Amino acid sequence: MKSSDIIEKLIEASKQYVYVDLPKWIKANEELLSAATKEQDEIAIATAYFFIGEAEYWQSKLDSALEYFYKVLTMSKELKDMELEGKCCNMIGSIHCKKSNESIAIDYFHQSIHCLKEIKNYSALSSTYMNMASVYINLEQYEKALACYKTADYYDDLESKEHGPQADAELNQLIFHINYSLLYEKLQDYEKATEYLDNLHTYTNNELLQSVQQYINVAYAKVTYQRLKQLYQNTTNLIVYSEFLSLVEVILYYSKNILYNADVIHDYLDILDYLIDISAFCYIEEMLHLLEYTAKECHSNTITIMVFQRKLSYYESLGDSIKMESLYDDYFQLLQKHHQEMDRIYQSNLLSHIKIEEDTLIQQSKDAQVKELEQRSSYDSLTGLANRNFLNLYGENQLREARQNNVPLGVIVLDVDEFKSYNDTYGHIVGDYCLMQVATSIRENSGNAFAARFGGDEFVLISYNAEEEKLINLAKSIQEDVANKQLPTVETMVQSNITLSIGYYYSVPNKEKCLNDFIRNADKALYRAKDEGKGHIVSY
């Protein structure tokens, strides 16, 4: 069997069985892996491993899936297959998102976007942006999540325009409607959330609807709860919430018959919160049991910690101090284990990248390979500034030095005013150009300060031994340089030039303060600056 035939059969099996008959899909993948191995076809073998990893993912076997995807990532780099590399990074990012390792997930999503943009695979780009939205939802950055969904929608439309309607186009649109409804629920726009849910009635493909029924169930439950809560002004009368509780019963029923509970675990957590809020004790125990089981399936300490937090809240509402005390010991042990695991993942992730680069860039010296890897793992690919991982490493080091030497550490957080409107008006290519220009102004005016892209249109500067006057002058010089670039503006902007809102905070660090405290305080000052009318500089 030729390589192209094997890969085509793998793709066809995925389309045919993924949502409707998982055992048949697994069997088809294993048979085609055997055929590819017999032919010693590396591309087909890597593709087969990818689909086997996907099957593990859909069964909530996240650790097993991760092993397959890391293997495929190494193979795809060796084969210089950017499509497979991009798709693989997307799946790795998605798994880390479900495990609530958000910073690692974002790194992999950015790697995926870089690969897929190079080869203009718009369908896969749409999938990556959709998955990246989940990270921002976990972080409660809902506007950024909405921007990701809109970008995913844009690339999905672009794929249809360039290559005609795709076989899974109807499924993609269905998932878009569900995701938009869940996001607008988070944004407290229940009317719009309901509107997207009502659109689901236009779908007539029952097999398709059945394949994503649990997603639909949780969306309806969450939006219904918030709508009732708003309508009846926070009453805890369970009769008022009977419609919501009926949907919870449906969710609990479906959870016993599906393999992908991990995919909606954060929604389950939200629903548990709602049940605790209205003291719906008859459902809380069952929902806790479902969450504990799913967290165990995912092998996720982070999710288990979240479940423990809900349990503590539940026992507190019952006034059961004995159960609370008994749970606290396990809870704190788990927290300690989680921190150790996060350190291990970070080190493993870095070493994995080093190994991949050493194996694939054989023609270059080892020193050149490590230098290139450091550049990739430390800097943002769009702006050239340090990325969030490097910011954390550098910032904590500067914090320790400032504490030891008893000198102030200054942190500036800035972002582009009305950047969402800017992206909506001019598109993401022009938006990216705007961010690159802002980054250039930061680089050229930051002096000895350390500068990093924090995410989206937000940037962070760290200044060692900082005086307030120095921080203000630094902020002003960046603002003026951006204004002088005369970038195009949109109607919603008050000024005729692009403006930056800036918040700053400085202090001599004590033992209780960590880098996040400094960034959080500067970020609070940034939002006060926005409240004062954009383009302002405000201290904490």
Coordinates of C-alpha atoms in Angstrom, one line a residue:
M1 CA 0.0 0.0 0.0
K2 CA 1.4 3.4 -1.0
S3 CA 2.1 6.1 1.7
S4 CA -0.6 8.4 0.2
D5 CA -3.1 5.6 0.3
I6 CA -2.4 4.8 3.9
I7 CA -2.7 8.4 5.0
E8 CA -5.9 8.9 3.0
K9 CA -7.4 5.8 4.7
L10 CA -6.4 7.2 8.1
I11 CA -8.1 10.5 7.4
E12 CA -11.2 8.8 6.0
A13 CA -11.4 6.5 9.1
S14 CA -11.1 9.6 11.3
K15 CA -14.0 11.4 9.5
Q16 CA -16.2 8.3 9.5
Y17 CA -15.8 7.0 13.1
V18 CA -14.4 9.7 15.4
Y19 CA -17.7 10.8 16.9
V20 CA -19.9 7.8 16.2
D21 CA -17.9 4.6 16.6
L22 CA -14.7 4.9 18.6
P23 CA -13.8 1.2 18.8
K24 CA -13.9 1.0 14.9
W25 CA -11.7 4.1 14.7
I26 CA -9.1 2.6 17.1
K27 CA -9.1 -0.7 15.2
A28 CA -8.7 1.1 11.8
N29 CA -5.8 3.2 13.1
E30 CA -4.0 0.1 14.5
E31 CA -4.4 -1.8 11.2
L32 CA -3.1 1.1 9.2
L33 CA -0.2 1.6 11.6
S34 CA 0.7 -2.1 11.0
A35 CA 0.6 -1.5 7.2
A36 CA 2.7 1.6 7.4
T37 CA 5.3 -0.2 9.6
K38 CA 5.4 -3.1 7.2
E39 CA 6.1 -0.6 4.3
Q40 CA 8.7 1.2 6.6
D41 CA 6.9 4.5 5.6
E42 CA 7.9 7.1 8.2
I43 CA 5.3 9.7 7.2
A44 CA 2.5 7.2 7.3
I45 CA 3.7 5.8 10.6
A46 CA 3.8 9.3 12.1
T47 CA 0.3 10.0 10.8
A48 CA -1.0 6.8 12.3
Y49 CA 0.6 7.6 15.7
F50 CA -1.1 11.0 15.5
F51 CA -4.6 9.5 15.0
I52 CA -3.9 6.9 17.7
G53 CA -3.1 9.8 20.0
E54 CA -6.3 11.5 19.0
A55 CA -8.2 8.3 19.9
E56 CA -6.6 8.3 23.3
Y57 CA -7.5 11.9 23.7
W58 CA -11.1 11.3 23.0
Q59 CA -11.1 8.5 25.6
S60 CA -9.8 11.1 28.2
K61 CA -6.5 9.2 28.4
L62 CA -4.6 12.4 28.3
D63 CA -1.2 11.2 29.5
S64 CA -1.2 8.4 27.0
A65 CA -2.3 10.8 24.2
L66 CA 0.5 13.2 25.3
E67 CA 3.1 10.4 24.9
Y68 CA 1.9 9.7 21.3
F69 CA 1.9 13.4 20.3
Y70 CA 5.4 14.1 21.7
K71 CA 6.6 11.1 19.7
V72 CA 4.9 12.5 16.5
L73 CA 6.3 15.9 17.2
T74 CA 9.8 14.6 17.2
M75 CA 9.1 12.6 14.0
S76 CA 7.4 15.5 12.2
K77 CA 10.4 17.8 12.9
E78 CA 12.8 15.1 11.5
L79 CA 10.6 14.7 8.5
K80 CA 10.2 18.5 8.1
D81 CA 6.4 18.0 7.9
M82 CA 5.1 21.4 9.1
E83 CA 1.4 20.4 8.8
L84 CA 1.8 17.4 11.1
E85 CA 4.0 19.4 13.4
G86 CA 1.4 22.2 13.6
K87 CA -1.5 19.8 14.2
C88 CA 0.6 18.0 16.8
C89 CA 1.4 21.2 18.7
N90 CA -2.3 22.0 18.7
M91 CA -3.2 18.7 20.3
I92 CA -0.4 19.0 22.9
G93 CA -1.6 22.5 23.7
S94 CA -5.2 21.3 24.0
I95 CA -4.1 18.6 26.5
H96 CA -2.2 21.0 28.7
C97 CA -5.2 23.3 28.6
K98 CA -7.4 20.5 29.9
K99 CA -4.8 19.9 32.6
S100 CA -4.9 23.6 33.4
N101 CA -1.2 24.1 32.5
E102 CA -2.2 27.3 30.6
S103 CA 1.3 28.8 30.0
I104 CA 2.6 25.6 28.5
A105 CA -0.6 25.3 26.4
I106 CA -0.2 28.8 25.0
D107 CA 3.4 28.1 24.0
Y108 CA 2.4 25.1 22.0
F109 CA -0.6 26.9 20.4
H110 CA 1.8 29.6 19.2
Q111 CA 4.2 27.0 17.7
S112 CA 1.1 25.5 16.0
I113 CA 0.1 28.8 14.5
H114 CA 3.6 29.5 13.3
C115 CA 3.8 26.2 11.4
L116 CA 0.2 26.3 10.0
K117 CA 0.5 29.9 8.8
E118 CA 3.7 29.0 6.9
I119 CA 1.8 26.4 4.9
K120 CA -1.5 28.3 4.8
N121 CA -3.5 25.4 6.3
Y122 CA -6.6 27.5 7.3
S123 CA -8.7 24.6 8.5
A124 CA -6.1 23.5 11.1
L125 CA -5.4 27.2 12.0
S126 CA -9.1 27.5 12.8
S127 CA -8.9 24.5 15.1
T128 CA -5.8 25.9 16.9
Y129 CA -7.4 29.3 17.6
M130 CA -10.6 27.6 18.8
N131 CA -8.6 25.5 21.3
M132 CA -6.5 28.5 22.3
A133 CA -9.8 30.3 23.3
S134 CA -10.2 27.6 26.0
V135 CA -7.0 28.7 27.6
Y136 CA -8.3 32.3 27.9
I137 CA -11.6 31.1 29.2
N138 CA -9.7 29.1 32.0
L139 CA -7.8 32.4 32.7
E140 CA -11.1 34.3 32.7
Q141 CA -9.9 36.5 29.9
Y142 CA -13.1 36.3 28.0
E143 CA -12.5 39.1 25.5
K144 CA -9.3 37.4 24.3
A145 CA -11.2 34.1 24.1
L146 CA -13.8 35.9 21.9
A147 CA -11.1 37.2 19.7
C148 CA -9.7 33.7 19.3
Y149 CA -13.2 32.4 18.3
K150 CA -13.6 35.2 15.7
T151 CA -10.2 34.4 14.3
A152 CA -11.1 30.7 14.1
D153 CA -14.3 31.6 12.4
Y154 CA -12.4 33.8 9.9
Y155 CA -10.0 31.0 9.0
D156 CA -12.8 28.5 8.7
D157 CA -14.5 30.9 6.2
L158 CA -11.2 31.4 4.3
E159 CA -10.8 27.6 4.0
S160 CA -14.3 27.3 2.5
K161 CA -13.6 30.2 0.0
E162 CA -10.3 28.8 -1.1
H163 CA -11.0 25.1 -1.2
G164 CA -14.8 24.8 -1.2
P165 CA -17.1 23.5 1.6
Q166 CA -15.3 21.0 3.8
A167 CA -16.8 17.6 4.8
D168 CA -16.9 18.6 8.4
A169 CA -18.1 22.2 7.7
E170 CA -21.5 21.6 9.4
L171 CA -19.9 20.1 12.4
N172 CA -17.5 23.1 12.7
Q173 CA -20.4 25.5 12.5
L174 CA -22.3 23.6 15.2
I175 CA -19.4 23.7 17.5
F176 CA -18.9 27.4 16.8
H177 CA -22.5 28.0 17.9
I178 CA -22.1 26.0 21.1
N179 CA -18.8 27.7 22.0
Y180 CA -20.1 31.2 21.3
S181 CA -23.1 30.5 23.6
L182 CA -20.8 29.4 26.4
L183 CA -18.6 32.4 26.0
Y184 CA -21.4 34.9 25.9
E185 CA -22.7 33.2 29.1
K186 CA -19.3 34.0 30.7
L187 CA -19.6 37.6 29.4
Q188 CA -23.0 37.8 31.0
D189 CA -24.7 38.5 27.7
Y190 CA -27.4 35.9 28.2
E191 CA -29.6 37.2 25.4
K192 CA -26.9 36.6 22.9
A193 CA -26.0 33.2 24.5
T194 CA -29.6 32.1 24.1
E195 CA -29.7 33.3 20.5
Y196 CA -26.8 31.1 19.6
L197 CA -28.4 28.1 21.4
D198 CA -31.7 28.7 19.5
N199 CA -29.7 28.5 16.2
L200 CA -29.0 24.8 17.1
H201 CA -32.6 24.0 16.2
T202 CA -31.8 24.7 12.5
Y203 CA -29.5 21.6 12.4
T204 CA -31.4 18.5 11.2
N205 CA -28.6 15.9 11.1
N206 CA -29.5 13.9 14.2
E207 CA -26.3 11.8 14.1
L208 CA -24.3 15.0 14.1
L209 CA -26.3 16.5 17.0
Q210 CA -26.0 13.2 19.0
S211 CA -22.2 13.3 18.6
V212 CA -22.0 16.6 20.5
Q213 CA -25.1 16.3 22.7
Q214 CA -23.2 16.7 26.0
Y215 CA -21.7 20.0 24.8
I216 CA -25.2 21.1 24.0
N217 CA -26.5 19.9 27.4
V218 CA -23.9 21.9 29.4
A219 CA -24.4 25.0 27.3
Y220 CA -28.2 24.9 27.8
A221 CA -27.7 24.2 31.6
K222 CA -25.3 27.1 32.1
V223 CA -27.2 29.7 30.1
T224 CA -30.6 28.6 31.7
Y225 CA -29.1 28.9 35.2
Q226 CA -27.8 32.4 34.6
R227 CA -31.0 33.5 32.9
L228 CA -33.1 32.2 35.9
K229 CA -30.8 33.7 38.4
Q230 CA -31.0 37.1 36.7
L231 CA -34.8 36.9 36.4
Y232 CA -35.5 35.8 40.0
Q233 CA -32.9 38.0 41.6
N234 CA -30.7 35.3 43.2
T235 CA -33.4 33.3 45.0
T236 CA -32.4 29.8 46.2
N237 CA -35.9 28.4 45.8
L238 CA -35.3 25.1 43.9
I239 CA -38.7 25.2 42.3
V240 CA -37.6 28.3 40.4
Y241 CA -34.5 26.4 39.1
S242 CA -36.5 23.3 38.1
E243 CA -35.7 23.8 34.4
F244 CA -31.9 24.0 35.2
L245 CA -32.1 21.0 37.5
S246 CA -33.8 18.9 34.8
L247 CA -30.9 19.7 32.5
V248 CA -28.4 18.7 35.2
E249 CA -30.2 15.3 35.4
V250 CA -29.7 15.0 31.6
I251 CA -26.0 15.8 31.9
L252 CA -25.5 13.2 34.7
Y253 CA -27.3 10.6 32.6
Y254 CA -25.2 11.4 29.5
S255 CA -21.9 11.4 31.4
K256 CA -22.3 7.6 32.0
N257 CA -22.5 7.0 28.3
I258 CA -19.8 9.1 26.8
L259 CA -16.0 8.8 26.6
Y260 CA -15.1 12.5 26.5
N261 CA -16.1 13.9 29.9
A262 CA -12.7 15.6 30.1
D263 CA -13.6 17.9 27.2
V264 CA -16.4 19.5 29.3
I265 CA -14.8 19.2 32.8
H266 CA -14.5 23.0 33.3
D267 CA -18.2 23.3 32.5
Y268 CA -19.0 20.6 35.0
L269 CA -17.1 22.6 37.6
D270 CA -19.2 25.7 36.8
I271 CA -22.4 23.7 37.1
L272 CA -21.2 22.3 40.5
D273 CA -20.7 25.9 41.6
Y274 CA -24.2 26.7 40.6
L275 CA -25.6 23.7 42.5
I276 CA -23.7 24.8 45.6
D277 CA -25.0 28.4 45.3
I278 CA -28.6 27.2 45.3
S279 CA -28.0 24.4 47.9
A280 CA -29.2 21.7 45.5
F281 CA -27.8 19.0 47.8
C282 CA -29.5 16.1 46.0
Y283 CA -27.4 16.7 42.9
I284 CA -24.1 18.0 44.5
E285 CA -22.9 14.6 45.6
E286 CA -23.4 13.0 42.2
M287 CA -21.7 15.9 40.4
L288 CA -18.8 15.7 42.8
H289 CA -18.5 11.9 42.1
L290 CA -18.5 12.6 38.3
L291 CA -15.8 15.3 38.7
E292 CA -13.6 13.1 40.9
Y293 CA -13.9 10.2 38.4
T294 CA -13.1 12.5 35.4
A295 CA -10.2 14.1 37.2
K296 CA -8.8 10.6 37.8
E297 CA -9.3 9.7 34.2
C298 CA -7.3 12.9 33.1
H299 CA -4.6 12.2 35.7
S300 CA -4.8 15.9 36.5
N301 CA -3.8 17.2 39.9
T302 CA -5.0 20.7 38.9
I303 CA -8.5 19.5 38.2
T304 CA -8.5 17.4 41.5
I305 CA -7.4 20.6 43.4
M306 CA -10.4 22.4 41.8
V307 CA -12.7 19.6 42.9
F308 CA -11.2 19.7 46.4
Q309 CA -11.9 23.5 46.6
R310 CA -15.6 22.9 45.7
K311 CA -15.8 20.1 48.3
L312 CA -14.5 22.4 50.9
S313 CA -17.0 25.0 49.9
Y314 CA -19.8 22.4 50.0
Y315 CA -18.8 21.1 53.4
E316 CA -18.6 24.7 54.7
S317 CA -22.2 25.3 53.5
L318 CA -23.2 22.2 55.4
G319 CA -21.3 23.4 58.5
D320 CA -19.5 20.0 58.5
S321 CA -16.2 21.0 60.2
I322 CA -15.0 17.4 60.7
K323 CA -15.1 16.6 56.9
M324 CA -13.4 20.0 56.2
E325 CA -10.5 19.3 58.6
S326 CA -10.1 15.8 57.2
L327 CA -10.0 17.2 53.6
Y328 CA -7.5 20.0 54.4
D329 CA -4.6 17.6 54.9
D330 CA -5.1 15.9 51.6
Y331 CA -5.7 19.3 49.9
F332 CA -2.4 20.8 51.0
Q333 CA -0.4 17.6 50.2
L334 CA -2.0 17.8 46.7
L335 CA -1.1 21.5 46.3
Q336 CA 2.6 20.7 47.2
K337 CA 2.6 17.7 44.7
H338 CA 1.1 20.0 42.0
H339 CA 3.8 22.6 42.4
Q340 CA 6.5 19.9 42.1
E341 CA 4.8 18.5 39.0
M342 CA 4.7 21.9 37.4
D343 CA 8.4 22.4 37.9
R344 CA 9.1 18.9 36.5
I345 CA 6.9 19.6 33.4
Y346 CA 8.7 22.9 32.7
Q347 CA 12.1 21.2 32.9
S348 CA 11.0 18.2 30.9
N349 CA 9.4 20.5 28.3
L350 CA 12.6 22.5 27.9
L351 CA 14.8 19.4 27.7
S352 CA 12.4 17.8 25.2
H353 CA 12.8 20.8 22.9
I354 CA 16.6 20.7 23.2
K355 CA 16.7 17.0 22.3
I356 CA 14.4 17.6 19.3
E357 CA 16.7 20.4 18.0
E358 CA 19.9 18.4 18.5
D359 CA 18.5 15.5 16.6
T360 CA 17.1 17.4 13.6
L361 CA 19.7 20.1 13.0
I362 CA 22.6 17.7 12.5
Q363 CA 24.5 20.0 10.1
Q364 CA 24.9 22.7 12.7
S365 CA 27.1 22.6 15.8
K366 CA 25.6 21.7 19.1
D367 CA 26.3 25.2 20.4
A368 CA 24.4 26.8 17.5
Q369 CA 21.5 24.4 18.1
V370 CA 21.2 25.3 21.8
K371 CA 21.5 29.0 21.0
E372 CA 18.7 28.7 18.5
L373 CA 16.5 26.8 21.0
E374 CA 17.1 29.4 23.7
Q375 CA 16.0 32.1 21.2
R376 CA 12.8 30.2 20.4
S377 CA 11.9 29.2 23.9
S378 CA 12.6 32.7 25.3
Y379 CA 11.3 35.1 22.8
D380 CA 7.9 35.9 21.2
S381 CA 7.9 35.1 17.5
L382 CA 5.7 38.0 16.5
T383 CA 7.4 40.9 18.3
G384 CA 10.9 39.6 19.1
L385 CA 10.5 40.6 22.8
A386 CA 10.9 38.1 25.6
N387 CA 7.9 35.8 26.0
R388 CA 6.0 35.0 29.2
N389 CA 8.2 32.1 30.2
F390 CA 11.4 34.2 29.9
L391 CA 9.6 37.0 31.8
N392 CA 8.8 34.7 34.7
L393 CA 12.4 33.4 34.9
Y394 CA 14.1 36.8 34.5
G395 CA 11.5 38.6 36.8
E396 CA 11.9 36.2 39.7
N397 CA 15.7 36.5 39.5
Q398 CA 15.5 40.3 39.5
L399 CA 13.0 40.1 42.4
R400 CA 15.5 38.0 44.5
E401 CA 18.3 40.4 43.7
A402 CA 16.2 43.5 44.6
R403 CA 15.2 41.8 47.9
Q404 CA 18.8 40.8 48.8
N405 CA 20.1 44.3 48.0
N406 CA 17.1 46.2 49.5
V407 CA 16.4 48.2 46.3
P408 CA 13.1 48.8 44.6
L409 CA 11.8 46.8 41.7
G410 CA 9.6 48.5 39.2
V411 CA 7.0 46.9 36.9
I412 CA 5.2 48.6 34.1
V413 CA 2.2 47.0 32.4
L414 CA 0.8 48.6 29.2
D415 CA -1.6 47.7 26.4
V416 CA -3.0 49.2 23.2
D417 CA -6.2 51.1 23.7
E418 CA -9.2 49.8 21.8
F419 CA -7.1 47.0 20.3
K420 CA -10.1 44.8 19.8
S421 CA -11.9 47.4 17.7
Y422 CA -8.6 47.9 15.8
N423 CA -8.5 44.2 15.0
D424 CA -12.1 44.1 14.1
T425 CA -11.7 47.1 11.7
Y426 CA -8.4 46.3 10.0
G427 CA -8.0 42.5 10.5
H428 CA -5.4 40.5 12.3
I429 CA -2.6 41.1 9.8
V430 CA -2.8 44.9 10.4
G431 CA -3.3 44.2 14.1
D432 CA -0.1 42.1 14.2
Y433 CA 1.7 44.9 12.4
C434 CA 0.5 47.4 15.1
L435 CA 1.8 45.1 17.8
M436 CA 5.2 44.8 16.1
Q437 CA 5.4 48.6 15.9
V438 CA 4.5 49.0 19.6
A439 CA 7.2 46.4 20.4
T440 CA 9.7 48.4 18.4
S441 CA 8.9 51.5 20.4
I442 CA 9.3 49.6 23.6
R443 CA 12.6 48.1 22.5
E444 CA 14.0 51.4 21.4
N445 CA 13.0 53.3 24.5
S446 CA 13.3 50.8 27.3
G447 CA 16.9 51.5 28.1
N448 CA 18.1 49.0 30.7
A449 CA 14.6 47.8 31.5
F450 CA 13.6 44.2 30.6
A451 CA 10.7 44.1 28.2
A452 CA 8.3 41.2 27.4
R453 CA 5.1 40.5 25.6
F454 CA 2.7 39.3 28.3
G455 CA 0.0 38.1 25.9
G456 CA -2.3 39.6 23.2
D457 CA -1.7 43.4 23.2
E458 CA -0.3 43.5 26.7
F459 CA 3.4 44.1 27.5
V460 CA 5.4 44.1 30.7
L461 CA 8.6 46.0 31.6
I462 CA 10.8 45.3 34.6
S463 CA 13.1 47.9 35.9
Y464 CA 15.7 47.1 38.6
N465 CA 16.5 49.7 41.3
A466 CA 13.6 51.8 39.9
E467 CA 12.7 55.4 40.9
E468 CA 9.1 56.6 40.3
E469 CA 10.4 59.4 38.0
K470 CA 12.4 56.9 36.0
L471 CA 9.3 54.7 35.4
I472 CA 7.1 57.7 34.4
N473 CA 9.7 58.9 31.9
L474 CA 10.1 55.4 30.5
A475 CA 6.3 55.1 30.1
K476 CA 6.0 58.6 28.5
S477 CA 8.9 58.0 26.0
I478 CA 7.2 54.7 24.8
Q479 CA 3.8 56.5 24.5
E480 CA 5.3 59.4 22.5
D481 CA 7.2 57.1 20.2
V482 CA 4.1 55.1 19.3
A483 CA 2.1 58.3 18.7
N484 CA 4.9 59.5 16.3
K485 CA 4.5 56.4 14.2
Q486 CA 1.0 57.6 13.2
L487 CA -0.6 54.2 12.9
P488 CA -4.1 54.1 11.5
T489 CA -6.9 54.5 14.1
V490 CA -10.6 53.5 14.3
E491 CA -13.7 55.7 15.0
T492 CA -14.0 54.5 18.6
M493 CA -10.7 56.0 19.5
V494 CA -10.7 59.5 21.1
Q495 CA -7.3 60.5 19.9
S496 CA -6.1 60.6 16.3
N497 CA -3.1 58.3 17.1
I498 CA -2.8 54.9 18.6
T499 CA -2.6 55.3 22.4
L500 CA -1.3 53.2 25.2
S501 CA -2.7 52.9 28.7
I502 CA 0.0 52.3 31.3
G503 CA 0.0 51.2 34.9
Y504 CA 3.1 50.9 37.1
Y505 CA 4.1 49.7 40.5
Y506 CA 7.4 49.8 42.4
S507 CA 8.5 48.6 45.8
V508 CA 11.3 47.0 47.7
P509 CA 10.3 43.3 47.6
N510 CA 9.7 41.6 51.0
K511 CA 9.6 37.9 51.6
E512 CA 5.8 37.7 51.1
K513 CA 5.8 39.3 47.6
C514 CA 6.3 37.4 44.4
L515 CA 6.6 38.6 40.8
N516 CA 2.9 38.0 40.2
D517 CA 2.1 40.4 43.0
F518 CA 4.1 43.2 41.2
I519 CA 2.5 42.4 37.8
R520 CA -1.0 42.2 39.4
N521 CA -0.6 45.6 41.1
A522 CA 0.7 47.2 37.9
D523 CA -2.2 45.6 36.0
K524 CA -4.7 47.1 38.4
A525 CA -3.2 50.5 37.8
L526 CA -3.5 49.9 34.1
Y527 CA -7.2 49.4 34.3
R528 CA -7.5 52.5 36.5
A529 CA -5.7 54.3 33.6
K530 CA -8.3 53.1 31.2
D531 CA -11.1 54.2 33.4
E532 CA -9.6 57.7 33.3
G533 CA -10.0 57.9 29.6
K534 CA -7.2 55.9 27.8
G535 CA -3.7 57.1 27.0
H536 CA -3.0 57.7 30.8
I537 CA -0.2 56.7 33.0
V538 CA -1.3 55.7 36.5
S539 CA 0.6 54.3 39.6
Y540 CA -0.8 51.6 41.9

